[in-house]
PDB file of C-alpha atoms in Angstrom:
ATOM      1  CA  MET A  18      -3.138 -50.847-124.089  1.00 41.00           C
ATOM      2  CA  ASN A  19      -2.813 -47.075-123.688  1.00 46.00           C
ATOM      3  CA  SER A  20      -0.525 -46.201-126.546  1.00 50.00           C
ATOM      4  CA  GLU A  21       1.418 -47.564-129.483  1.00 49.00           C
ATOM      5  CA  LYS A  22       4.537 -47.688-127.283  1.00 50.00           C
ATOM      6  CA  ASP A  23       2.679 -49.743-124.648  1.00 53.00           C
ATOM      7  CA  TYR A  24       1.593 -52.133-127.412  1.00 49.00           C
ATOM      8  CA  ILE A  25       5.135 -52.500-128.734  1.00 49.00           C
ATOM      9  CA  ASP A  26       6.573 -53.001-125.242  1.00 49.00           C
ATOM     10  CA  ARG A  27       3.947 -55.589-124.334  1.00 56.00           C
ATOM     11  CA  TYR A  28       3.799 -57.462-127.623  1.00 57.00           C
ATOM     12  CA  TYR A  29       7.094 -57.073-129.448  1.00 57.00           C
ATOM     13  CA  MET A  30       9.455 -56.663-126.545  1.00 60.00           C
ATOM     14  CA  THR A  31       7.813 -58.877-123.956  1.00 72.00           C
ATOM     15  CA  GLU A  32       5.325 -61.437-125.214  1.00 86.00           C
ATOM     16  CA  VAL A  33       7.203 -62.770-128.269  1.00 91.00           C
ATOM     17  CA  ASP A  34      10.317 -63.696-126.290  1.00 90.00           C
ATOM     18  CA  LYS A  35       8.678 -64.400-122.920  1.00 90.00           C
ATOM     19  CA  TYR A  36       9.283 -68.138-123.358  1.00 93.00           C
ATOM     20  CA  SER A  37      12.479 -68.973-125.215  1.00 93.00           C
ATOM     21  CA  ASP A  38      11.302 -72.335-126.552  1.00 95.00           C
ATOM     22  CA  SER A  39       7.715 -71.471-127.529  1.00 96.00           C
ATOM     23  CA  ILE A  40       6.371 -70.674-130.987  1.00 96.00           C
ATOM     24  CA  TYR A  41       4.493 -67.379-130.835  1.00 95.00           C
ATOM     25  CA  CYS A  42       1.563 -66.627-133.156  1.00 93.00           C
ATOM     26  CA  HIS A  43      -0.071 -63.234-133.598  1.00 89.00           C
ATOM     27  CA  HIS A  44      -2.573 -61.893-136.151  1.00 86.00           C
ATOM     28  CA  THR A  45      -3.507 -58.229-135.917  1.00 80.00           C
ATOM     29  CA  VAL A  46      -4.437 -55.048-137.755  1.00 78.00           C
ATOM     30  CA  MET A  47      -1.171 -53.157-137.954  1.00 69.00           C
ATOM     31  CA  GLY A  48      -2.166 -49.560-137.222  1.00 69.00           C
ATOM     32  CA  GLU A  49       0.143 -46.754-138.339  1.00 69.00           C
ATOM     33  CA  HIS A  50       3.593 -48.331-138.003  1.00 78.00           C
ATOM     34  CA  VAL A  51       5.772 -50.372-135.679  1.00 82.00           C
ATOM     35  CA  GLU A  52       8.942 -48.703-134.435  1.00 84.00           C
ATOM     36  CA  GLU A  53      12.382 -50.297-134.657  1.00 87.00           C
ATOM     37  CA  HIS A  54      12.757 -53.397-132.507  1.00 89.00           C
ATOM     38  CA  GLN A  55      14.175 -56.930-132.589  1.00 91.00           C
ATOM     39  CA  HIS A  56      13.301 -60.432-131.366  1.00 92.00           C
ATOM     40  CA  HIS A  57      15.265 -63.432-130.129  1.00 94.00           C
ATOM     41  CA  LYS A  58      13.080 -65.542-132.418  1.00 96.00           C
ATOM     42  CA  GLY A  59      12.945 -65.702-136.198  1.00 96.00           C
ATOM     43  CA  GLN A  60       9.846 -64.085-137.704  1.00 96.00           C
ATOM     44  CA  PHE A  61       7.576 -65.143-140.559  1.00 96.00           C
ATOM     45  CA  LEU A  62       5.538 -62.130-141.694  1.00 94.00           C
ATOM     46  CA  TYR A  63       2.695 -62.208-144.219  1.00 92.00           C
ATOM     47  CA  THR A  64       0.351 -59.258-144.771  1.00 85.00           C
ATOM     48  CA  GLU A  65      -3.117 -58.733-146.226  1.00 82.00           C
ATOM     49  CA  GLY A  66      -4.913 -55.554-147.267  1.00 73.00           C
ATOM     50  CA  GLY A  67      -2.005 -53.561-148.642  1.00 72.00           C
ATOM     51  CA  ILE A  68       1.734 -53.310-149.028  1.00 76.00           C
ATOM     52  CA  VAL A  69       4.351 -53.008-146.302  1.00 84.00           C
ATOM     53  CA  PHE A  70       7.791 -51.453-146.111  1.00 84.00           C
ATOM     54  CA  LEU A  71      10.154 -53.112-143.693  1.00 89.00           C
ATOM     55  CA  LYS A  72      13.309 -51.186-142.849  1.00 88.00           C
ATOM     56  CA  THR A  73      16.539 -52.469-141.343  1.00 90.00           C
ATOM     57  CA  PRO A  74      19.649 -50.375-140.665  1.00 87.00           C
ATOM     58  CA  GLU A  75      21.002 -51.541-144.047  1.00 84.00           C
ATOM     59  CA  LYS A  76      18.043 -51.820-146.431  1.00 86.00           C
ATOM     60  CA  SER A  77      14.441 -50.964-147.186  1.00 84.00           C
ATOM     61  CA  TYR A  78      12.354 -54.027-148.090  1.00 88.00           C
ATOM     62  CA  PHE A  79       9.090 -53.940-150.017  1.00 83.00           C
ATOM     63  CA  LEU A  80       6.567 -56.630-149.116  1.00 86.00           C
ATOM     64  CA  PRO A  81       3.754 -56.841-151.690  1.00 77.00           C
ATOM     65  CA  ALA A  82       0.669 -59.026-151.698  1.00 71.00           C
ATOM     66  CA  ARG A  83       1.159 -62.793-152.104  1.00 74.00           C
ATOM     67  CA  HIS A  84       4.673 -62.661-150.622  1.00 83.00           C
ATOM     68  CA  TYR A  85       6.153 -63.197-147.175  1.00 92.00           C
ATOM     69  CA  ILE A  86       9.351 -62.014-145.535  1.00 94.00           C
ATOM     70  CA  TRP A  87      11.559 -64.099-143.255  1.00 96.00           C
ATOM     71  CA  ILE A  88      13.293 -61.976-140.589  1.00 96.00           C
ATOM     72  CA  PRO A  89      16.149 -63.774-138.812  1.00 97.00           C
ATOM     73  CA  ALA A  90      16.440 -63.634-135.032  1.00 95.00           C
ATOM     74  CA  GLY A  91      18.184 -60.516-133.774  1.00 94.00           C
ATOM     75  CA  THR A  92      17.490 -58.406-136.878  1.00 95.00           C
ATOM     76  CA  ARG A  93      16.595 -54.813-135.987  1.00 94.00           C
ATOM     77  CA  HIS A  94      13.656 -53.647-138.100  1.00 93.00           C
ATOM     78  CA  SER A  95      10.683 -51.310-138.273  1.00 90.00           C
ATOM     79  CA  ILE A  96       7.424 -51.951-140.150  1.00 88.00           C
ATOM     80  CA  HIS A  97       5.527 -49.343-142.182  1.00 83.00           C
ATOM     81  CA  PRO A  98       2.184 -50.336-143.774  1.00 81.00           C
ATOM     82  CA  SER A  99       0.597 -48.577-146.767  1.00 72.00           C
ATOM     83  CA  SER A 100      -2.630 -48.397-144.758  1.00 74.00           C
ATOM     84  CA  PRO A 101      -3.488 -48.690-141.043  1.00 79.00           C
ATOM     85  CA  THR A 102      -5.949 -51.466-141.956  1.00 80.00           C
ATOM     86  CA  VAL A 103      -3.246 -53.863-143.212  1.00 82.00           C
ATOM     87  CA  ILE A 104      -3.461 -57.207-141.400  1.00 84.00           C
ATOM     88  CA  MET A 105      -0.237 -58.769-140.129  1.00 85.00           C
ATOM     89  CA  ARG A 106       0.049 -62.543-139.824  1.00 90.00           C
ATOM     90  CA  ASN A 107       3.080 -63.420-137.710  1.00 91.00           C
ATOM     91  CA  LEU A 108       4.714 -66.611-136.566  1.00 95.00           C
ATOM     92  CA  TYR A 109       7.826 -66.366-134.375  1.00 96.00           C
ATOM     93  CA  PHE A 110      10.043 -69.431-134.096  1.00 97.00           C
ATOM     94  CA  PRO A 111      12.886 -70.374-131.739  1.00 96.00           C
ATOM     95  CA  LYS A 112      16.035 -71.841-133.265  1.00 95.00           C
ATOM     96  CA  PHE A 113      15.987 -75.573-133.907  1.00 95.00           C
ATOM     97  CA  ASP A 114      19.004 -77.868-134.221  1.00 93.00           C
ATOM     98  CA  THR A 115      17.889 -78.668-137.773  1.00 91.00           C
ATOM     99  CA  ASP A 116      17.904 -75.022-138.933  1.00 94.00           C
ATOM    100  CA  SER A 117      19.727 -74.427-142.220  1.00 94.00           C
ATOM    101  CA  LEU A 118      21.370 -71.275-143.618  1.00 94.00           C
ATOM    102  CA  PHE A 119      17.966 -70.349-145.069  1.00 95.00           C
ATOM    103  CA  TYR A 120      16.885 -69.014-141.671  1.00 96.00           C
ATOM    104  CA  GLU A 121      19.927 -66.743-141.300  1.00 95.00           C
ATOM    105  CA  LYS A 122      19.041 -64.482-144.256  1.00 93.00           C
ATOM    106  CA  ILE A 123      16.351 -61.836-144.485  1.00 93.00           C
ATOM    107  CA  ASN A 124      14.514 -62.389-147.756  1.00 92.00           C
ATOM    108  CA  ILE A 125      11.169 -62.046-149.503  1.00 90.00           C
ATOM    109  CA  TYR A 126       9.540 -65.036-151.185  1.00 88.00           C
ATOM    110  CA  PRO A 127       6.355 -65.613-153.202  1.00 83.00           C
ATOM    111  CA  VAL A 128       3.607 -67.577-151.478  1.00 86.00           C
ATOM    112  CA  ASN A 129       2.142 -70.585-153.308  1.00 84.00           C
ATOM    113  CA  ASP A 130      -1.274 -72.131-152.759  1.00 85.00           C
ATOM    114  CA  LEU A 131      -0.035 -74.669-150.190  1.00 90.00           C
ATOM    115  CA  LEU A 132       1.577 -71.962-148.058  1.00 91.00           C
ATOM    116  CA  ILE A 133      -1.592 -69.849-148.295  1.00 89.00           C
ATOM    117  CA  GLU A 134      -3.543 -72.799-146.872  1.00 91.00           C
ATOM    118  CA  LEU A 135      -1.018 -73.186-144.036  1.00 92.00           C
ATOM    119  CA  ILE A 136      -1.204 -69.458-143.260  1.00 92.00           C
ATOM    120  CA  MET A 137      -4.994 -69.607-143.127  1.00 90.00           C
ATOM    121  CA  PHE A 138      -4.771 -72.693-140.884  1.00 92.00           C
ATOM    122  CA  SER A 139      -2.591 -70.683-138.462  1.00 91.00           C
ATOM    123  CA  ASN A 140      -5.517 -68.290-137.878  1.00 88.00           C
ATOM    124  CA  ARG A 141      -6.732 -70.626-135.127  1.00 89.00           C
ATOM    125  CA  TRP A 142      -3.533 -70.063-133.134  1.00 91.00           C
ATOM    126  CA  ASN A 143      -2.904 -67.077-130.908  1.00 88.00           C
ATOM    127  CA  GLY A 144      -0.145 -66.393-128.407  1.00 91.00           C
ATOM    128  CA  ASN A 145       2.430 -68.920-127.212  1.00 94.00           C
ATOM    129  CA  ILE A 146       2.373 -72.500-128.469  1.00 96.00           C
ATOM    130  CA  HIS A 147       4.379 -74.683-126.091  1.00 96.00           C
ATOM    131  CA  LYS A 148       5.872 -78.131-126.677  1.00 95.00           C
ATOM    132  CA  SER A 149       3.144 -79.553-124.458  1.00 96.00           C
ATOM    133  CA  ASP A 150       0.443 -78.083-126.721  1.00 94.00           C
ATOM    134  CA  GLU A 151       0.103 -81.031-129.084  1.00 93.00           C
ATOM    135  CA  PRO A 152      -0.653 -81.380-131.939  1.00 94.00           C
ATOM    136  CA  ASN A 153      -0.452 -77.591-132.437  1.00 94.00           C
ATOM    137  CA  TYR A 154       3.253 -77.367-131.593  1.00 96.00           C
ATOM    138  CA  THR A 155       4.213 -80.102-134.066  1.00 95.00           C
ATOM    139  CA  LEU A 156       2.057 -78.478-136.777  1.00 94.00           C
ATOM    140  CA  ALA A 157       3.544 -75.021-136.129  1.00 95.00           C
ATOM    141  CA  LYS A 158       7.081 -76.408-136.089  1.00 96.00           C
ATOM    142  CA  SER A 159       6.387 -78.174-139.392  1.00 95.00           C
ATOM    143  CA  PHE A 160       5.310 -74.814-140.814  1.00 95.00           C
ATOM    144  CA  LYS A 161       8.821 -73.497-140.218  1.00 96.00           C
ATOM    145  CA  LEU A 162      10.624 -76.620-141.374  1.00 95.00           C
ATOM    146  CA  ILE A 163       8.811 -76.690-144.720  1.00 94.00           C
ATOM    147  CA  LEU A 164       9.598 -73.060-145.625  1.00 95.00           C
ATOM    148  CA  PRO A 165      12.912 -73.734-147.434  1.00 94.00           C
ATOM    149  CA  GLU A 166      11.211 -76.350-149.598  1.00 92.00           C
ATOM    150  CA  LEU A 167       8.374 -73.972-150.520  1.00 90.00           C
ATOM    151  CA  SER A 168      10.608 -70.928-150.981  1.00 89.00           C
ATOM    152  CA  GLN A 169      12.948 -71.721-153.848  1.00 78.00           C
ATOM    153  CA  SER A 170      12.895 -68.296-155.524  1.00 76.00           C
ATOM    154  CA  GLU A 171      13.809 -65.302-153.409  1.00 78.00           C
ATOM    155  CA  LEU A 172      12.869 -61.921-154.868  1.00 75.00           C
ATOM    156  CA  PRO A 173      15.168 -58.866-154.865  1.00 72.00           C
ATOM    157  CA  LEU A 174      12.473 -56.619-153.409  1.00 78.00           C
ATOM    158  CA  ALA A 175      14.924 -54.559-151.381  1.00 80.00           C
ATOM    159  CA  LEU A 176      16.960 -51.450-151.938  1.00 82.00           C
ATOM    160  CA  PRO A 177      20.036 -50.694-149.828  1.00 83.00           C
ATOM    161  CA  TYR A 178      20.669 -47.307-148.259  1.00 80.00           C
ATOM    162  CA  PRO A 179      23.708 -45.422-149.605  1.00 85.00           C
ATOM    163  CA  ASN A 180      25.933 -43.413-147.274  1.00 85.00           C
ATOM    164  CA  ASN A 181      27.780 -41.414-149.913  1.00 91.00           C
ATOM    165  CA  PRO A 182      26.289 -37.862-150.173  1.00 93.00           C
ATOM    166  CA  LEU A 183      26.598 -37.796-153.980  1.00 94.00           C
ATOM    167  CA  LEU A 184      24.866 -41.148-154.413  1.00 93.00           C
ATOM    168  CA  ILE A 185      22.087 -40.045-152.063  1.00 91.00           C
ATOM    169  CA  GLN A 186      21.513 -37.061-154.371  1.00 93.00           C
ATOM    170  CA  VAL A 187      21.574 -39.313-157.437  1.00 94.00           C
ATOM    171  CA  ILE A 188      18.984 -41.708-156.009  1.00 91.00           C
ATOM    172  CA  THR A 189      16.766 -38.857-154.808  1.00 91.00           C
ATOM    173  CA  TYR A 190      16.900 -37.428-158.337  1.00 93.00           C
ATOM    174  CA  LEU A 191      15.889 -40.791-159.844  1.00 92.00           C
ATOM    175  CA  GLU A 192      12.998 -41.245-157.418  1.00 89.00           C
ATOM    176  CA  LYS A 193      11.467 -37.837-158.190  1.00 89.00           C
ATOM    177  CA  ASP A 194      10.233 -38.750-161.666  1.00 89.00           C
ATOM    178  CA  LEU A 195      10.602 -42.333-162.837  1.00 92.00           C
ATOM    179  CA  SER A 196       8.693 -41.608-166.057  1.00 91.00           C
ATOM    180  CA  LYS A 197      11.750 -39.822-167.486  1.00 87.00           C
ATOM    181  CA  ASN A 198      13.705 -43.039-168.111  1.00 87.00           C
ATOM    182  CA  VAL A 199      17.071 -41.443-167.340  1.00 91.00           C
ATOM    183  CA  THR A 200      20.099 -43.045-168.997  1.00 93.00           C
ATOM    184  CA  PHE A 201      23.381 -43.605-167.192  1.00 94.00           C
ATOM    185  CA  ASN A 202      25.082 -41.126-169.518  1.00 94.00           C
ATOM    186  CA  GLU A 203      22.473 -38.445-168.753  1.00 94.00           C
ATOM    187  CA  LEU A 204      22.859 -39.093-165.034  1.00 94.00           C
ATOM    188  CA  SER A 205      26.628 -38.764-165.311  1.00 94.00           C
ATOM    189  CA  GLU A 206      26.336 -35.461-167.158  1.00 95.00           C
ATOM    190  CA  HIS A 207      23.671 -34.055-164.853  1.00 95.00           C
ATOM    191  CA  PHE A 208      25.861 -34.568-161.774  1.00 95.00           C
ATOM    192  CA  ASP A 209      29.091 -33.766-163.607  1.00 94.00           C
ATOM    193  CA  VAL A 210      30.774 -37.031-162.627  1.00 94.00           C
ATOM    194  CA  GLY A 211      32.475 -39.576-164.862  1.00 95.00           C
ATOM    195  CA  GLU A 212      30.547 -42.727-165.779  1.00 94.00           C
ATOM    196  CA  ARG A 213      33.303 -44.984-164.434  1.00 94.00           C
ATOM    197  CA  THR A 214      33.374 -43.099-161.139  1.00 95.00           C
ATOM    198  CA  LEU A 215      29.583 -43.280-160.823  1.00 95.00           C
ATOM    199  CA  ALA A 216      29.540 -46.980-161.724  1.00 95.00           C
ATOM    200  CA  ARG A 217      32.178 -47.725-159.062  1.00 94.00           C
ATOM    201  CA  LEU A 218      30.139 -45.705-156.553  1.00 93.00           C
ATOM    202  CA  PHE A 219      27.032 -47.816-157.140  1.00 93.00           C
ATOM    203  CA  GLN A 220      28.999 -51.057-156.757  1.00 91.00           C
ATOM    204  CA  LYS A 221      30.905 -49.904-153.688  1.00 90.00           C
ATOM    205  CA  GLU A 222      27.966 -48.314-151.849  1.00 88.00           C
ATOM    206  CA  ILE A 223      25.031 -50.604-152.632  1.00 86.00           C
ATOM    207  CA  ASN A 224      26.683 -53.645-154.236  1.00 84.00           C
ATOM    208  CA  MET A 225      24.692 -53.449-157.457  1.00 86.00           C
ATOM    209  CA  SER A 226      24.947 -51.728-160.813  1.00 91.00           C
ATOM    210  CA  PHE A 227      22.993 -48.628-161.767  1.00 94.00           C
ATOM    211  CA  ILE A 228      20.708 -50.610-164.068  1.00 92.00           C
ATOM    212  CA  GLN A 229      20.000 -53.220-161.371  1.00 89.00           C
ATOM    213  CA  TYR A 230      19.094 -50.538-158.839  1.00 90.00           C
ATOM    214  CA  TYR A 231      17.058 -48.500-161.322  1.00 93.00           C
ATOM    215  CA  THR A 232      15.116 -51.535-162.558  1.00 92.00           C
ATOM    216  CA  ILE A 233      14.204 -52.732-159.047  1.00 89.00           C
ATOM    217  CA  LEU A 234      13.232 -49.176-158.044  1.00 90.00           C
ATOM    218  CA  ARG A 235      10.895 -48.932-161.025  1.00 93.00           C
ATOM    219  CA  MET A 236       9.336 -52.358-160.460  1.00 90.00           C
ATOM    220  CA  LEU A 237       8.726 -51.690-156.765  1.00 85.00           C
ATOM    221  CA  THR A 238       7.067 -48.415-157.715  1.00 88.00           C
ATOM    222  CA  ALA A 239       5.007 -50.252-160.338  1.00 89.00           C
ATOM    223  CA  LEU A 240       3.797 -52.707-157.688  1.00 82.00           C
ATOM    224  CA  LYS A 241       2.580 -49.823-155.544  1.00 79.00           C
ATOM    225  CA  LEU A 242       0.818 -48.191-158.490  1.00 85.00           C
ATOM    226  CA  LEU A 243      -0.864 -51.431-159.546  1.00 82.00           C
ATOM    227  CA  LEU A 244      -2.549 -51.561-156.152  1.00 70.00           C
ATOM    228  CA  ASP A 245      -4.278 -48.302-157.085  1.00 64.00           C
ATOM    229  CA  GLU A 246      -7.415 -49.414-158.943  1.00 63.00           C
ATOM    230  CA  LYS A 247      -7.600 -46.124-160.848  1.00 73.00           C
ATOM    231  CA  LEU A 248      -4.466 -46.876-162.880  1.00 84.00           C
ATOM    232  CA  SER A 249      -4.322 -49.239-165.841  1.00 90.00           C
ATOM    233  CA  ILE A 250      -1.266 -51.390-166.560  1.00 93.00           C
ATOM    234  CA  LYS A 251      -0.386 -49.103-169.486  1.00 94.00           C
ATOM    235  CA  GLU A 252      -0.587 -46.038-167.235  1.00 94.00           C
ATOM    236  CA  VAL A 253       1.612 -47.723-164.636  1.00 94.00           C
ATOM    237  CA  SER A 254       4.088 -48.704-167.350  1.00 95.00           C
ATOM    238  CA  ASN A 255       4.355 -45.081-168.489  1.00 94.00           C
ATOM    239  CA  ARG A 256       4.657 -43.789-164.936  1.00 94.00           C
ATOM    240  CA  VAL A 257       7.769 -45.899-164.340  1.00 94.00           C
ATOM    241  CA  GLY A 258       9.392 -45.043-167.668  1.00 94.00           C
ATOM    242  CA  TYR A 259       8.405 -48.025-169.828  1.00 94.00           C
ATOM    243  CA  HIS A 260       6.654 -46.852-172.972  1.00 90.00           C
ATOM    244  CA  SER A 261       6.692 -50.367-174.418  1.00 94.00           C
ATOM    245  CA  LEU A 262       4.086 -52.478-172.654  1.00 94.00           C
ATOM    246  CA  PRO A 263       5.702 -55.829-173.608  1.00 95.00           C
ATOM    247  CA  THR A 264       9.076 -54.654-172.253  1.00 96.00           C
ATOM    248  CA  PHE A 265       7.447 -53.527-169.025  1.00 96.00           C
ATOM    249  CA  SER A 266       5.551 -56.818-168.708  1.00 95.00           C
ATOM    250  CA  ASN A 267       8.687 -58.902-169.331  1.00 95.00           C
ATOM    251  CA  THR A 268      10.744 -56.892-166.818  1.00 93.00           C
ATOM    252  CA  PHE A 269       7.988 -57.062-164.204  1.00 91.00           C
ATOM    253  CA  HIS A 270       7.763 -60.834-164.682  1.00 88.00           C
ATOM    254  CA  LYS A 271      11.530 -61.237-164.335  1.00 85.00           C
ATOM    255  CA  ILE A 272      11.668 -59.299-161.053  1.00 82.00           C
ATOM    256  CA  ILE A 273       8.313 -60.086-159.416  1.00 77.00           C
ATOM    257  CA  GLY A 274       7.673 -63.572-160.772  1.00 74.00           C
ATOM    258  CA  VAL A 275       4.268 -62.907-162.380  1.00 78.00           C
ATOM    259  CA  ARG A 276       3.121 -60.658-165.212  1.00 87.00           C
ATOM    260  CA  PRO A 277       1.347 -57.394-164.328  1.00 90.00           C
ATOM    261  CA  SER A 278      -1.890 -58.683-165.864  1.00 87.00           C
ATOM    262  CA  GLU A 279      -1.768 -61.782-163.607  1.00 82.00           C
ATOM    263  CA  TYR A 280      -1.016 -59.616-160.579  1.00 76.00           C
ATOM    264  CA  VAL A 281      -4.001 -57.361-161.285  1.00 77.00           C
ATOM    265  CA  LYS A 282      -6.334 -60.335-161.821  1.00 74.00           C
ATOM    266  CA  LYS A 283      -5.322 -61.847-158.489  1.00 62.00           C
ATOM    267  CA  LYS A 284      -5.332 -58.549-156.630  1.00 57.00           C
ATOM    268  CA  SER A 285      -8.718 -58.933-154.928  1.00 50.00           C
ATOM    269  CA  TYR A 286      -7.736 -62.442-153.778  1.00 46.00           C
ATOM    270  CA  LEU A 287      -4.248 -61.437-152.684  1.00 46.00           C
ATOM    271  CA  LEU A 288      -5.389 -58.501-150.616  1.00 45.00           C
TER     272      LEU A 288
END
């Protein structure tokens, strides 16, 4: 392995899809990032040791601790870890006749205790698992088949990319200082555009309202900040524009699925 490109060519472009009917398993330290690529197989990705951004041509996904992302076959994506020491746990699955619509959507889901145990069990696998490799193949296939049952609540941990130049400016402005807690009216006045026009722009370009986008942006930023041990929950709350701790906690719980205090308590275990 002489370079990152050699690694990507050998692993992502060659090894994963070398056998069309095998299940491919790979656990590795990520390094800096993985350039855009795609697989013929669907990918289960779980990470340890930090957070990961996964980018497709349409959206930027945020994968925090204690969550996994399902990437459907054929989806072009790049992977960007918060640290080169992040560990990637991957399982790549061929299509099965029993596959449901669940496997056709890219989504992020929380990981419960049972799935954690299954992920840890997969540590003993490496490389291609063929149908003849029993009982490993049956166990690995069962891993995929049980995912819909264990993944009832998808999380909106993704932000779409706008193409409109004005909306790009608006979003860049919001990202610069989330502590300001900018209102929609203030945003409209700052960019000298009517509120109705701006509202239609958000819906047309990214298929969500301003408040939906702004809330998810702030919660994703809060997740990143909570992984910094130097910041308290109150400090994180203020940094993302919530000066009421209960309001911040309730919003975080609604979007992420756990309260910030629970997330911080579990942090050492999750990472």
